[in-house]
mmCIF file with all atom_site columns, C-alpha atoms in Angstrom:
data_model
loop_
_atom_site.group_PDB
_atom_site.id
_atom_site.type_symbol
_atom_site.label_atom_id
_atom_site.label_alt_id
_atom_site.label_comp_id
_atom_site.label_asym_id
_atom_site.label_entity_id
_atom_site.label_seq_id
_atom_site.pdbx_PDB_ins_code
_atom_site.Cartn_x
_atom_site.Cartn_y
_atom_site.Cartn_z
_atom_site.occupancy
_atom_site.B_iso_or_equiv
_atom_site.pdbx_formal_charge
_atom_site.auth_seq_id
_atom_site.auth_comp_id
_atom_site.auth_asym_id
_atom_site.auth_atom_id
_atom_site.pdbx_PDB_model_num
ATOM 1   C CA . GLY N 1 1   ? 93.664 105.127 142.713 1.00 0.00 ? 1   GLY N CA 1
ATOM 2   C CA . LEU N 1 2   ? 92.733 108.718 142.050 1.00 0.00 ? 2   LEU N CA 1
ATOM 3   C CA . PRO N 1 3   ? 90.540 110.249 144.766 1.00 0.00 ? 3   PRO N CA 1
ATOM 4   C CA . ALA N 1 4   ? 86.948 110.910 143.781 1.00 0.00 ? 4   ALA N CA 1
ATOM 5   C CA . GLY N 1 5   ? 86.859 114.304 145.481 1.00 0.00 ? 5   GLY N CA 1
ATOM 6   C CA . PRO N 1 6   ? 84.193 116.916 144.798 1.00 0.00 ? 6   PRO N CA 1
ATOM 7   C CA . PRO N 1 7   ? 83.678 118.635 141.452 1.00 0.00 ? 7   PRO N CA 1
ATOM 8   C CA . GLU N 1 8   ? 84.642 122.252 140.977 1.00 0.00 ? 8   GLU N CA 1
ATOM 9   C CA . THR N 1 9   ? 82.732 124.612 143.225 1.00 0.00 ? 9   THR N CA 1
ATOM 10  C CA . PRO N 1 10  ? 80.130 126.465 141.129 1.00 0.00 ? 10  PRO N CA 1
ATOM 11  C CA . ARG N 1 11  ? 80.472 130.243 140.984 1.00 0.00 ? 11  ARG N CA 1
ATOM 12  C CA . THR N 1 12  ? 77.903 132.102 143.021 1.00 0.00 ? 12  THR N CA 1
ATOM 13  C CA . ARG N 1 13  ? 76.012 135.160 141.807 1.00 0.00 ? 13  ARG N CA 1
ATOM 14  C CA . GLU N 1 14  ? 78.014 137.273 144.253 1.00 0.00 ? 14  GLU N CA 1
ATOM 15  C CA . GLN N 1 15  ? 81.285 136.034 142.783 1.00 0.00 ? 15  GLN N CA 1
ATOM 16  C CA . ASN N 1 16  ? 80.147 136.657 139.246 1.00 0.00 ? 16  ASN N CA 1
ATOM 17  C CA . PRO N 1 17  ? 77.285 139.088 138.562 1.00 0.00 ? 17  PRO N CA 1
ATOM 18  C CA . VAL N 1 18  ? 76.756 137.580 135.110 1.00 0.00 ? 18  VAL N CA 1
ATOM 19  C CA . ALA N 1 19  ? 75.384 134.427 136.768 1.00 0.00 ? 19  ALA N CA 1
ATOM 20  C CA . ALA N 1 20  ? 72.437 136.529 137.922 1.00 0.00 ? 20  ALA N CA 1
ATOM 21  C CA . SER N 1 21  ? 71.137 136.437 134.372 1.00 0.00 ? 21  SER N CA 1
ATOM 22  C CA . THR N 1 22  ? 70.685 132.656 134.487 1.00 0.00 ? 22  THR N CA 1
ATOM 23  C CA . GLY N 1 23  ? 67.426 132.744 136.392 1.00 0.00 ? 23  GLY N CA 1
ATOM 24  C CA . GLY N 1 24  ? 68.877 132.110 139.842 1.00 0.00 ? 24  GLY N CA 1
ATOM 25  C CA . ARG N 1 25  ? 70.788 128.983 138.904 1.00 0.00 ? 25  ARG N CA 1
ATOM 26  C CA . GLY N 1 26  ? 73.998 128.310 140.789 1.00 0.00 ? 26  GLY N CA 1
ATOM 27  C CA . GLN N 1 27  ? 73.225 130.823 143.559 1.00 0.00 ? 27  GLN N CA 1
ATOM 28  C CA . SER N 1 28  ? 73.821 128.226 146.298 1.00 0.00 ? 28  SER N CA 1
ATOM 29  C CA . GLY N 1 29  ? 77.513 127.848 145.454 1.00 0.00 ? 29  GLY N CA 1
ATOM 30  C CA . ALA N 1 30  ? 78.793 128.550 148.977 1.00 0.00 ? 30  ALA N CA 1
ATOM 31  C CA . LEU N 1 31  ? 76.555 125.860 150.458 1.00 0.00 ? 31  LEU N CA 1
ATOM 32  C CA . ALA N 1 32  ? 77.518 123.472 147.679 1.00 0.00 ? 32  ALA N CA 1
ATOM 33  C CA . HIS N 1 33  ? 81.168 124.003 148.521 1.00 0.00 ? 33  HIS N CA 1
ATOM 34  C CA . ARG N 1 34  ? 80.542 123.081 152.156 1.00 0.00 ? 34  ARG N CA 1
ATOM 35  C CA . TRP N 1 35  ? 78.645 119.859 151.482 1.00 0.00 ? 35  TRP N CA 1
ATOM 36  C CA . ARG N 1 36  ? 81.199 118.757 148.915 1.00 0.00 ? 36  ARG N CA 1
ATOM 37  C CA . GLN N 1 37  ? 83.997 119.189 151.439 1.00 0.00 ? 37  GLN N CA 1
ATOM 38  C CA . ASP N 1 38  ? 82.060 117.318 154.136 1.00 0.00 ? 38  ASP N CA 1
ATOM 39  C CA . VAL N 1 39  ? 81.005 114.504 151.837 1.00 0.00 ? 39  VAL N CA 1
ATOM 40  C CA . ARG N 1 40  ? 84.512 114.146 150.442 1.00 0.00 ? 40  ARG N CA 1
ATOM 41  C CA . VAL N 1 41  ? 85.785 113.381 153.942 1.00 0.00 ? 41  VAL N CA 1
ATOM 42  C CA . ALA N 1 42  ? 82.980 110.878 154.525 1.00 0.00 ? 42  ALA N CA 1
ATOM 43  C CA . THR N 1 43  ? 83.517 109.157 151.182 1.00 0.00 ? 43  THR N CA 1
ATOM 44  C CA . VAL N 1 44  ? 87.263 108.839 151.608 1.00 0.00 ? 44  VAL N CA 1
ATOM 45  C CA . GLY N 1 45  ? 86.676 107.451 155.099 1.00 0.00 ? 45  GLY N CA 1
ATOM 46  C CA . ILE N 1 46  ? 84.381 104.722 153.822 1.00 0.00 ? 46  ILE N CA 1
ATOM 47  C CA . MET N 1 47  ? 86.469 103.776 150.819 1.00 0.00 ? 47  MET N CA 1
ATOM 48  C CA . ALA N 1 48  ? 89.779 102.415 152.036 1.00 0.00 ? 48  ALA N CA 1
ATOM 49  C CA . ALA N 1 49  ? 93.018 102.539 150.075 1.00 0.00 ? 49  ALA N CA 1
ATOM 50  C CA . GLY N 1 50  ? 92.830 100.798 146.712 1.00 0.00 ? 50  GLY N CA 1
ATOM 51  C CA . ASP N 1 51  ? 89.968 100.582 144.272 1.00 0.00 ? 51  ASP N CA 1
ATOM 52  C CA . PRO N 1 52  ? 86.782 99.363  145.975 1.00 0.00 ? 52  PRO N CA 1
ATOM 53  C CA . THR N 1 53  ? 85.200 96.067  144.994 1.00 0.00 ? 53  THR N CA 1
ATOM 54  C CA . ASP N 1 54  ? 81.550 95.708  143.987 1.00 0.00 ? 54  ASP N CA 1
ATOM 55  C CA . THR N 1 55  ? 80.826 94.529  147.529 1.00 0.00 ? 55  THR N CA 1
ATOM 56  C CA . ASP N 1 56  ? 82.534 97.606  149.009 1.00 0.00 ? 56  ASP N CA 1
ATOM 57  C CA . ILE N 1 57  ? 80.520 99.975  146.818 1.00 0.00 ? 57  ILE N CA 1
ATOM 58  C CA . VAL N 1 58  ? 77.175 98.311  147.517 1.00 0.00 ? 58  VAL N CA 1
ATOM 59  C CA . ALA N 1 59  ? 77.864 98.194  151.253 1.00 0.00 ? 59  ALA N CA 1
ATOM 60  C CA . ALA N 1 60  ? 78.638 101.924 151.289 1.00 0.00 ? 60  ALA N CA 1
ATOM 61  C CA . MET N 1 61  ? 75.502 102.804 149.312 1.00 0.00 ? 61  MET N CA 1
ATOM 62  C CA . ALA N 1 62  ? 73.391 100.657 151.648 1.00 0.00 ? 62  ALA N CA 1
ATOM 63  C CA . THR N 1 63  ? 74.241 103.030 154.506 1.00 0.00 ? 63  THR N CA 1
ATOM 64  C CA . GLY N 1 64  ? 72.506 105.929 152.748 1.00 0.00 ? 64  GLY N CA 1
ATOM 65  C CA . PRO N 1 65  ? 69.293 107.232 154.353 1.00 0.00 ? 65  PRO N CA 1
ATOM 66  C CA . ALA N 1 66  ? 66.149 105.957 152.630 1.00 0.00 ? 66  ALA N CA 1
ATOM 67  C CA . GLU N 1 67  ? 64.731 109.494 152.513 1.00 0.00 ? 67  GLU N CA 1
ATOM 68  C CA . SER N 1 68  ? 67.776 110.721 150.603 1.00 0.00 ? 68  SER N CA 1
ATOM 69  C CA . TRP N 1 69  ? 67.378 107.922 148.074 1.00 0.00 ? 69  TRP N CA 1
ATOM 70  C CA . ARG N 1 70  ? 63.736 108.922 147.575 1.00 0.00 ? 70  ARG N CA 1
ATOM 71  C CA . ARG N 1 71  ? 64.762 112.550 147.029 1.00 0.00 ? 71  ARG N CA 1
ATOM 72  C CA . LEU N 1 72  ? 67.277 111.400 144.438 1.00 0.00 ? 72  LEU N CA 1
ATOM 73  C CA . PHE N 1 73  ? 64.649 109.487 142.494 1.00 0.00 ? 73  PHE N CA 1
ATOM 74  C CA . ALA N 1 74  ? 62.179 112.377 142.724 1.00 0.00 ? 74  ALA N CA 1
ATOM 75  C CA . ALA N 1 75  ? 64.846 114.649 141.266 1.00 0.00 ? 75  ALA N CA 1
ATOM 76  C CA . ALA N 1 76  ? 65.456 112.077 138.525 1.00 0.00 ? 76  ALA N CA 1
ATOM 77  C CA . GLU N 1 77  ? 61.858 112.508 137.378 1.00 0.00 ? 77  GLU N CA 1
ATOM 78  C CA . THR N 1 78  ? 62.363 116.271 137.105 1.00 0.00 ? 78  THR N CA 1
ATOM 79  C CA . LEU N 1 79  ? 65.569 115.698 135.160 1.00 0.00 ? 79  LEU N CA 1
ATOM 80  C CA . ARG N 1 80  ? 63.485 114.456 132.224 1.00 0.00 ? 80  ARG N CA 1
ATOM 81  C CA . ILE N 1 81  ? 61.860 117.862 131.818 1.00 0.00 ? 81  ILE N CA 1
ATOM 82  C CA . GLY N 1 82  ? 63.383 121.057 130.482 1.00 0.00 ? 82  GLY N CA 1
ATOM 83  C CA . THR N 1 83  ? 66.973 122.197 130.125 1.00 0.00 ? 83  THR N CA 1
ATOM 84  C CA . HIS N 1 84  ? 69.409 121.765 132.971 1.00 0.00 ? 84  HIS N CA 1
ATOM 85  C CA . MET N 1 85  ? 72.502 123.641 131.851 1.00 0.00 ? 85  MET N CA 1
ATOM 86  C CA . SER N 1 86  ? 73.188 127.024 130.330 1.00 0.00 ? 86  SER N CA 1
ATOM 87  C CA . TRP N 1 87  ? 76.470 128.672 129.409 1.00 0.00 ? 87  TRP N CA 1
ATOM 88  C CA . CYS N 1 88  ? 77.429 131.805 131.267 1.00 0.00 ? 88  CYS N CA 1
ATOM 89  C CA . GLN N 1 89  ? 79.781 134.222 129.539 1.00 0.00 ? 89  GLN N CA 1
ATOM 90  C CA . PRO N 1 90  ? 81.570 136.361 132.132 1.00 0.00 ? 90  PRO N CA 1
ATOM 91  C CA . SER N 1 91  ? 82.157 139.988 131.353 1.00 0.00 ? 91  SER N CA 1
ATOM 92  C CA . SER N 1 92  ? 85.791 140.824 130.707 1.00 0.00 ? 92  SER N CA 1
ATOM 93  C CA . PRO N 1 93  ? 87.990 143.823 129.969 1.00 0.00 ? 93  PRO N CA 1
ATOM 94  C CA . GLU N 1 94  ? 88.376 144.682 126.318 1.00 0.00 ? 94  GLU N CA 1
ATOM 95  C CA . GLY N 1 95  ? 90.915 142.489 124.625 1.00 0.00 ? 95  GLY N CA 1
ATOM 96  C CA . VAL N 1 96  ? 90.813 139.786 127.351 1.00 0.00 ? 96  VAL N CA 1
ATOM 97  C CA . LEU N 1 97  ? 89.395 136.411 126.371 1.00 0.00 ? 97  LEU N CA 1
ATOM 98  C CA . VAL N 1 98  ? 87.389 134.726 129.152 1.00 0.00 ? 98  VAL N CA 1
ATOM 99  C CA . SER N 1 99  ? 85.887 131.303 128.544 1.00 0.00 ? 99  SER N CA 1
ATOM 100 C CA . PRO N 1 100 ? 82.228 130.665 129.350 1.00 0.00 ? 100 PRO N CA 1
ATOM 101 C CA . TYR N 1 101 ? 81.342 128.163 132.046 1.00 0.00 ? 101 TYR N CA 1
ATOM 102 C CA . PRO N 1 102 ? 78.282 125.954 132.601 1.00 0.00 ? 102 PRO N CA 1
ATOM 103 C CA . VAL N 1 103 ? 75.620 126.831 135.154 1.00 0.00 ? 103 VAL N CA 1
ATOM 104 C CA . TYR N 1 104 ? 73.459 123.878 136.141 1.00 0.00 ? 104 TYR N CA 1
ATOM 105 C CA . SER N 1 105 ? 69.847 123.826 137.269 1.00 0.00 ? 105 SER N CA 1
ATOM 106 C CA . ASP N 1 106 ? 68.930 123.299 140.904 1.00 0.00 ? 106 ASP N CA 1
ATOM 107 C CA . THR N 1 107 ? 67.798 119.771 139.977 1.00 0.00 ? 107 THR N CA 1
ATOM 108 C CA . ALA N 1 108 ? 71.160 118.855 138.461 1.00 0.00 ? 108 ALA N CA 1
ATOM 109 C CA . GLU N 1 109 ? 72.996 120.317 141.461 1.00 0.00 ? 109 GLU N CA 1
ATOM 110 C CA . GLU N 1 110 ? 70.724 118.419 143.862 1.00 0.00 ? 110 GLU N CA 1
ATOM 111 C CA . ILE N 1 111 ? 71.372 115.155 142.054 1.00 0.00 ? 111 ILE N CA 1
ATOM 112 C CA . GLN N 1 112 ? 75.126 115.667 142.295 1.00 0.00 ? 112 GLN N CA 1
ATOM 113 C CA . ARG N 1 113 ? 74.836 116.483 145.997 1.00 0.00 ? 113 ARG N CA 1
ATOM 114 C CA . LEU N 1 114 ? 72.770 113.376 146.700 1.00 0.00 ? 114 LEU N CA 1
ATOM 115 C CA . LEU N 1 115 ? 75.081 111.124 144.703 1.00 0.00 ? 115 LEU N CA 1
ATOM 116 C CA . TYR N 1 116 ? 77.889 112.171 147.022 1.00 0.00 ? 116 TYR N CA 1
ATOM 117 C CA . GLU N 1 117 ? 75.753 111.914 150.159 1.00 0.00 ? 117 GLU N CA 1
ATOM 118 C CA . LEU N 1 118 ? 74.642 108.382 149.234 1.00 0.00 ? 118 LEU N CA 1
ATOM 119 C CA . HIS N 1 119 ? 78.225 107.253 148.479 1.00 0.00 ? 119 HIS N CA 1
ATOM 120 C CA . VAL N 1 120 ? 77.441 106.627 144.812 1.00 0.00 ? 120 VAL N CA 1
ATOM 121 C CA . ILE N 1 121 ? 80.473 108.735 143.876 1.00 0.00 ? 121 ILE N CA 1
ATOM 122 C CA . VAL N 1 122 ? 83.360 106.471 144.810 1.00 0.00 ? 122 VAL N CA 1
ATOM 123 C CA . SER N 1 123 ? 87.109 106.775 145.116 1.00 0.00 ? 123 SER N CA 1
ATOM 124 C CA . PHE N 1 124 ? 88.783 104.752 142.371 1.00 0.00 ? 124 PHE N CA 1
ATOM 125 C CA . ASP N 1 125 ? 90.910 105.135 139.251 1.00 0.00 ? 125 ASP N CA 1
ATOM 126 C CA . TRP N 1 126 ? 87.988 106.218 137.104 1.00 0.00 ? 126 TRP N CA 1
ATOM 127 C CA . PRO N 1 127 ? 89.986 107.496 134.079 1.00 0.00 ? 127 PRO N CA 1
ATOM 128 C CA . ALA N 1 128 ? 91.600 104.069 133.650 1.00 0.00 ? 128 ALA N CA 1
ATOM 129 C CA . TRP N 1 129 ? 88.298 102.242 134.208 1.00 0.00 ? 129 TRP N CA 1
ATOM 130 C CA . ASP N 1 130 ? 86.516 104.231 131.486 1.00 0.00 ? 130 ASP N CA 1
ATOM 131 C CA . VAL N 1 131 ? 89.045 103.424 128.728 1.00 0.00 ? 131 VAL N CA 1
ATOM 132 C CA . PRO N 1 132 ? 87.629 102.416 126.357 1.00 0.00 ? 132 PRO N CA 1
ATOM 133 C CA . ALA N 1 133 ? 84.362 104.153 127.190 1.00 0.00 ? 133 ALA N CA 1
ATOM 134 C CA . ARG N 1 134 ? 82.008 101.802 129.011 1.00 0.00 ? 134 ARG N CA 1
ATOM 135 C CA . TYR N 1 135 ? 78.246 101.749 128.658 1.00 0.00 ? 135 TYR N CA 1
ATOM 136 C CA . PRO N 1 136 ? 78.041 104.386 125.880 1.00 0.00 ? 136 PRO N CA 1
ATOM 137 C CA . ARG N 1 137 ? 74.836 106.391 126.332 1.00 0.00 ? 137 ARG N CA 1
ATOM 138 C CA . GLY N 1 138 ? 74.011 103.981 129.141 1.00 0.00 ? 138 GLY N CA 1
ATOM 139 C CA . GLU N 1 139 ? 73.723 100.940 126.881 1.00 0.00 ? 139 GLU N CA 1
ATOM 140 C CA . GLY N 1 140 ? 73.871 97.734  128.896 1.00 0.00 ? 140 GLY N CA 1
ATOM 141 C CA . MET N 1 141 ? 73.526 99.501  132.238 1.00 0.00 ? 141 MET N CA 1
ATOM 142 C CA . ALA N 1 142 ? 70.101 97.999  132.973 1.00 0.00 ? 142 ALA N CA 1
ATOM 143 C CA . SER N 1 143 ? 71.642 94.532  133.343 1.00 0.00 ? 143 SER N CA 1
ATOM 144 C CA . ALA N 1 144 ? 75.000 95.664  134.772 1.00 0.00 ? 144 ALA N CA 1
ATOM 145 C CA . PRO N 1 145 ? 76.061 95.309  138.418 1.00 0.00 ? 145 PRO N CA 1
ATOM 146 C CA . VAL N 1 146 ? 74.785 98.273  140.405 1.00 0.00 ? 146 VAL N CA 1
ATOM 147 C CA . ALA N 1 147 ? 78.393 98.980  141.419 1.00 0.00 ? 147 ALA N CA 1
ATOM 148 C CA . ASP N 1 148 ? 79.073 99.848  137.773 1.00 0.00 ? 148 ASP N CA 1
ATOM 149 C CA . ALA N 1 149 ? 76.244 102.387 137.929 1.00 0.00 ? 149 ALA N CA 1
ATOM 150 C CA . ALA N 1 150 ? 78.166 104.040 140.769 1.00 0.00 ? 150 ALA N CA 1
ATOM 151 C CA . ARG N 1 151 ? 81.420 103.888 138.833 1.00 0.00 ? 151 ARG N CA 1
ATOM 152 C CA . LEU N 1 152 ? 79.862 105.429 135.730 1.00 0.00 ? 152 LEU N CA 1
ATOM 153 C CA . ALA N 1 153 ? 78.206 108.151 137.814 1.00 0.00 ? 153 ALA N CA 1
ATOM 154 C CA . THR N 1 154 ? 81.656 108.920 139.212 1.00 0.00 ? 154 THR N CA 1
ATOM 155 C CA . VAL N 1 155 ? 83.104 109.197 135.692 1.00 0.00 ? 155 VAL N CA 1
ATOM 156 C CA . ILE N 1 156 ? 80.394 111.700 134.766 1.00 0.00 ? 156 ILE N CA 1
ATOM 157 C CA . VAL N 1 157 ? 80.426 113.840 137.897 1.00 0.00 ? 157 VAL N CA 1
ATOM 158 C CA . ARG N 1 158 ? 84.197 113.854 138.306 1.00 0.00 ? 158 ARG N CA 1
ATOM 159 C CA . GLY N 1 159 ? 84.642 114.355 134.578 1.00 0.00 ? 159 GLY N CA 1
ATOM 160 C CA . GLU N 1 160 ? 82.825 117.681 134.857 1.00 0.00 ? 160 GLU N CA 1
ATOM 161 C CA . ARG N 1 161 ? 85.782 118.990 136.807 1.00 0.00 ? 161 ARG N CA 1
ATOM 162 C CA . PHE N 1 162 ? 88.083 118.440 133.843 1.00 0.00 ? 162 PHE N CA 1
ATOM 163 C CA . CYS N 1 163 ? 85.649 119.025 130.972 1.00 0.00 ? 163 CYS N CA 1
ATOM 164 C CA . ASP N 1 164 ? 82.954 121.679 131.310 1.00 0.00 ? 164 ASP N CA 1
ATOM 165 C CA . GLY N 1 165 ? 79.587 120.367 130.152 1.00 0.00 ? 165 GLY N CA 1
ATOM 166 C CA . ASN N 1 166 ? 80.382 116.689 130.750 1.00 0.00 ? 166 ASN N CA 1
ATOM 167 C CA . LEU N 1 167 ? 77.367 116.322 133.016 1.00 0.00 ? 167 LEU N CA 1
ATOM 168 C CA . ALA N 1 168 ? 75.139 118.130 130.513 1.00 0.00 ? 168 ALA N CA 1
ATOM 169 C CA . VAL N 1 169 ? 76.083 115.613 127.805 1.00 0.00 ? 169 VAL N CA 1
ATOM 170 C CA . ALA N 1 170 ? 75.191 112.714 130.116 1.00 0.00 ? 170 ALA N CA 1
ATOM 171 C CA . ILE N 1 171 ? 71.823 114.313 130.821 1.00 0.00 ? 171 ILE N CA 1
ATOM 172 C CA . ALA N 1 172 ? 71.100 115.029 127.158 1.00 0.00 ? 172 ALA N CA 1
ATOM 173 C CA . ASP N 1 173 ? 72.011 111.584 125.810 1.00 0.00 ? 173 ASP N CA 1
ATOM 174 C CA . GLY N 1 174 ? 70.139 109.758 128.575 1.00 0.00 ? 174 GLY N CA 1
ATOM 175 C CA . THR N 1 175 ? 73.160 108.219 130.313 1.00 0.00 ? 175 THR N CA 1
ATOM 176 C CA . LEU N 1 176 ? 72.433 109.803 133.695 1.00 0.00 ? 176 LEU N CA 1
ATOM 177 C CA . ASN N 1 177 ? 68.783 108.777 133.546 1.00 0.00 ? 177 ASN N CA 1
ATOM 178 C CA . VAL N 1 178 ? 69.798 105.168 132.876 1.00 0.00 ? 178 VAL N CA 1
ATOM 179 C CA . ILE N 1 179 ? 72.204 105.250 135.829 1.00 0.00 ? 179 ILE N CA 1
ATOM 180 C CA . LEU N 1 180 ? 69.519 106.631 138.129 1.00 0.00 ? 180 LEU N CA 1
ATOM 181 C CA . ALA N 1 181 ? 67.044 103.998 136.919 1.00 0.00 ? 181 ALA N CA 1
ATOM 182 C CA . ARG N 1 182 ? 69.566 101.237 137.724 1.00 0.00 ? 182 ARG N CA 1
ATOM 183 C CA . LEU N 1 183 ? 70.128 102.693 141.184 1.00 0.00 ? 183 LEU N CA 1
ATOM 184 C CA . ARG N 1 184 ? 66.393 102.860 141.745 1.00 0.00 ? 184 ARG N CA 1
ATOM 185 C CA . ARG N 1 185 ? 65.906 99.189  140.847 1.00 0.00 ? 185 ARG N CA 1
ATOM 186 C CA . TRP N 1 186 ? 68.675 98.280  143.266 1.00 0.00 ? 186 TRP N CA 1
ATOM 187 C CA . PHE N 1 187 ? 67.132 100.365 146.060 1.00 0.00 ? 187 PHE N CA 1
ATOM 188 C CA . GLU N 1 188 ? 63.566 99.187  145.544 1.00 0.00 ? 188 GLU N CA 1
ATOM 189 C CA . ALA N 1 189 ? 64.126 95.525  144.680 1.00 0.00 ? 189 ALA N CA 1
ATOM 190 C CA . GLU N 1 190 ? 67.652 94.274  145.224 1.00 0.00 ? 190 GLU N CA 1
ATOM 191 C CA . LEU N 1 191 ? 68.499 95.995  148.509 1.00 0.00 ? 191 LEU N CA 1
ATOM 192 C CA . PRO N 1 192 ? 65.335 94.805  150.344 1.00 0.00 ? 192 PRO N CA 1
ATOM 193 C CA . ALA N 1 193 ? 65.883 91.288  149.018 1.00 0.00 ? 193 ALA N CA 1
ATOM 194 C CA . ALA N 1 194 ? 69.450 91.239  150.274 1.00 0.00 ? 194 ALA N CA 1
ATOM 195 C CA . ALA N 1 195 ? 68.341 92.477  153.696 1.00 0.00 ? 195 ALA N CA 1
ATOM 196 C CA . SER N 1 196 ? 65.598 89.863  154.072 1.00 0.00 ? 196 SER N CA 1
ATOM 197 C CA . PRO N 1 197 ? 66.470 86.632  155.932 1.00 0.00 ? 197 PRO N CA 1
ATOM 198 C CA . SER N 1 198 ? 66.842 83.612  153.703 1.00 0.00 ? 198 SER N CA 1
ATOM 199 C CA . PRO N 1 199 ? 63.895 81.182  153.841 1.00 0.00 ? 199 PRO N CA 1
ATOM 200 C CA . PRO N 1 200 ? 64.593 77.870  155.559 1.00 0.00 ? 200 PRO N CA 1
ATOM 201 C CA . THR N 1 201 ? 65.645 75.048  153.291 1.00 0.00 ? 201 THR N CA 1
ATOM 202 C CA . GLY N 1 202 ? 64.772 71.375  153.457 1.00 0.00 ? 202 GLY N CA 1
ATOM 203 C CA . ARG N 1 203 ? 61.815 69.766  155.179 1.00 0.00 ? 203 ARG N CA 1
ATOM 204 C CA . ALA N 1 204 ? 60.716 70.912  158.573 1.00 0.00 ? 204 ALA N CA 1
ATOM 205 C CA . ARG N 1 205 ? 61.457 68.425  161.300 1.00 0.00 ? 205 ARG N CA 1
ATOM 206 C CA . HIS N 1 206 ? 58.446 67.561  163.429 1.00 0.00 ? 206 HIS N CA 1
ATOM 207 C CA . PRO N 1 207 ? 58.705 66.241  166.941 1.00 0.00 ? 207 PRO N CA 1
#
């Protein structure tokens, strides 16, 4: 399958002075580049060759630190408020056409970072999986396997690399919020239940 890999490294304010006009957004680009490289190695190491099964994906996510999961869900609450992407138009010499690029809020960047850290972004053939488009605007995700929440998150985050603004669309139409809600239900209800020992069955035998 195609490797998940990190999305494009955001431009820092030093690399592009125009980004300074976006209120400080995207200024941690160098750090973002480092964590994406580190997490890419970790993710590829966990996901063996071939597309991972639901069991593989859930097992990888279960290794994520509980504190990181809580930070993800705290960021998800902030995601519901305000605007999380603006277009930056770089300056260019006269007669040279330069396309604008998206600059995401610190919250959106933090969510992407945590999705990688928690192994929600997985290595699989995501373009083939998402044809035709699955779970449009998140419909049906609430009752879907949590592994599909990871797959859809991968489609969104990786898709940003090939289509600027892909993540912004998923935020605006509610898809990312639905994914994060499904992950939260798994973390708070399904993961503890799976980790708990099964109750004994049958009648107790008395001496």
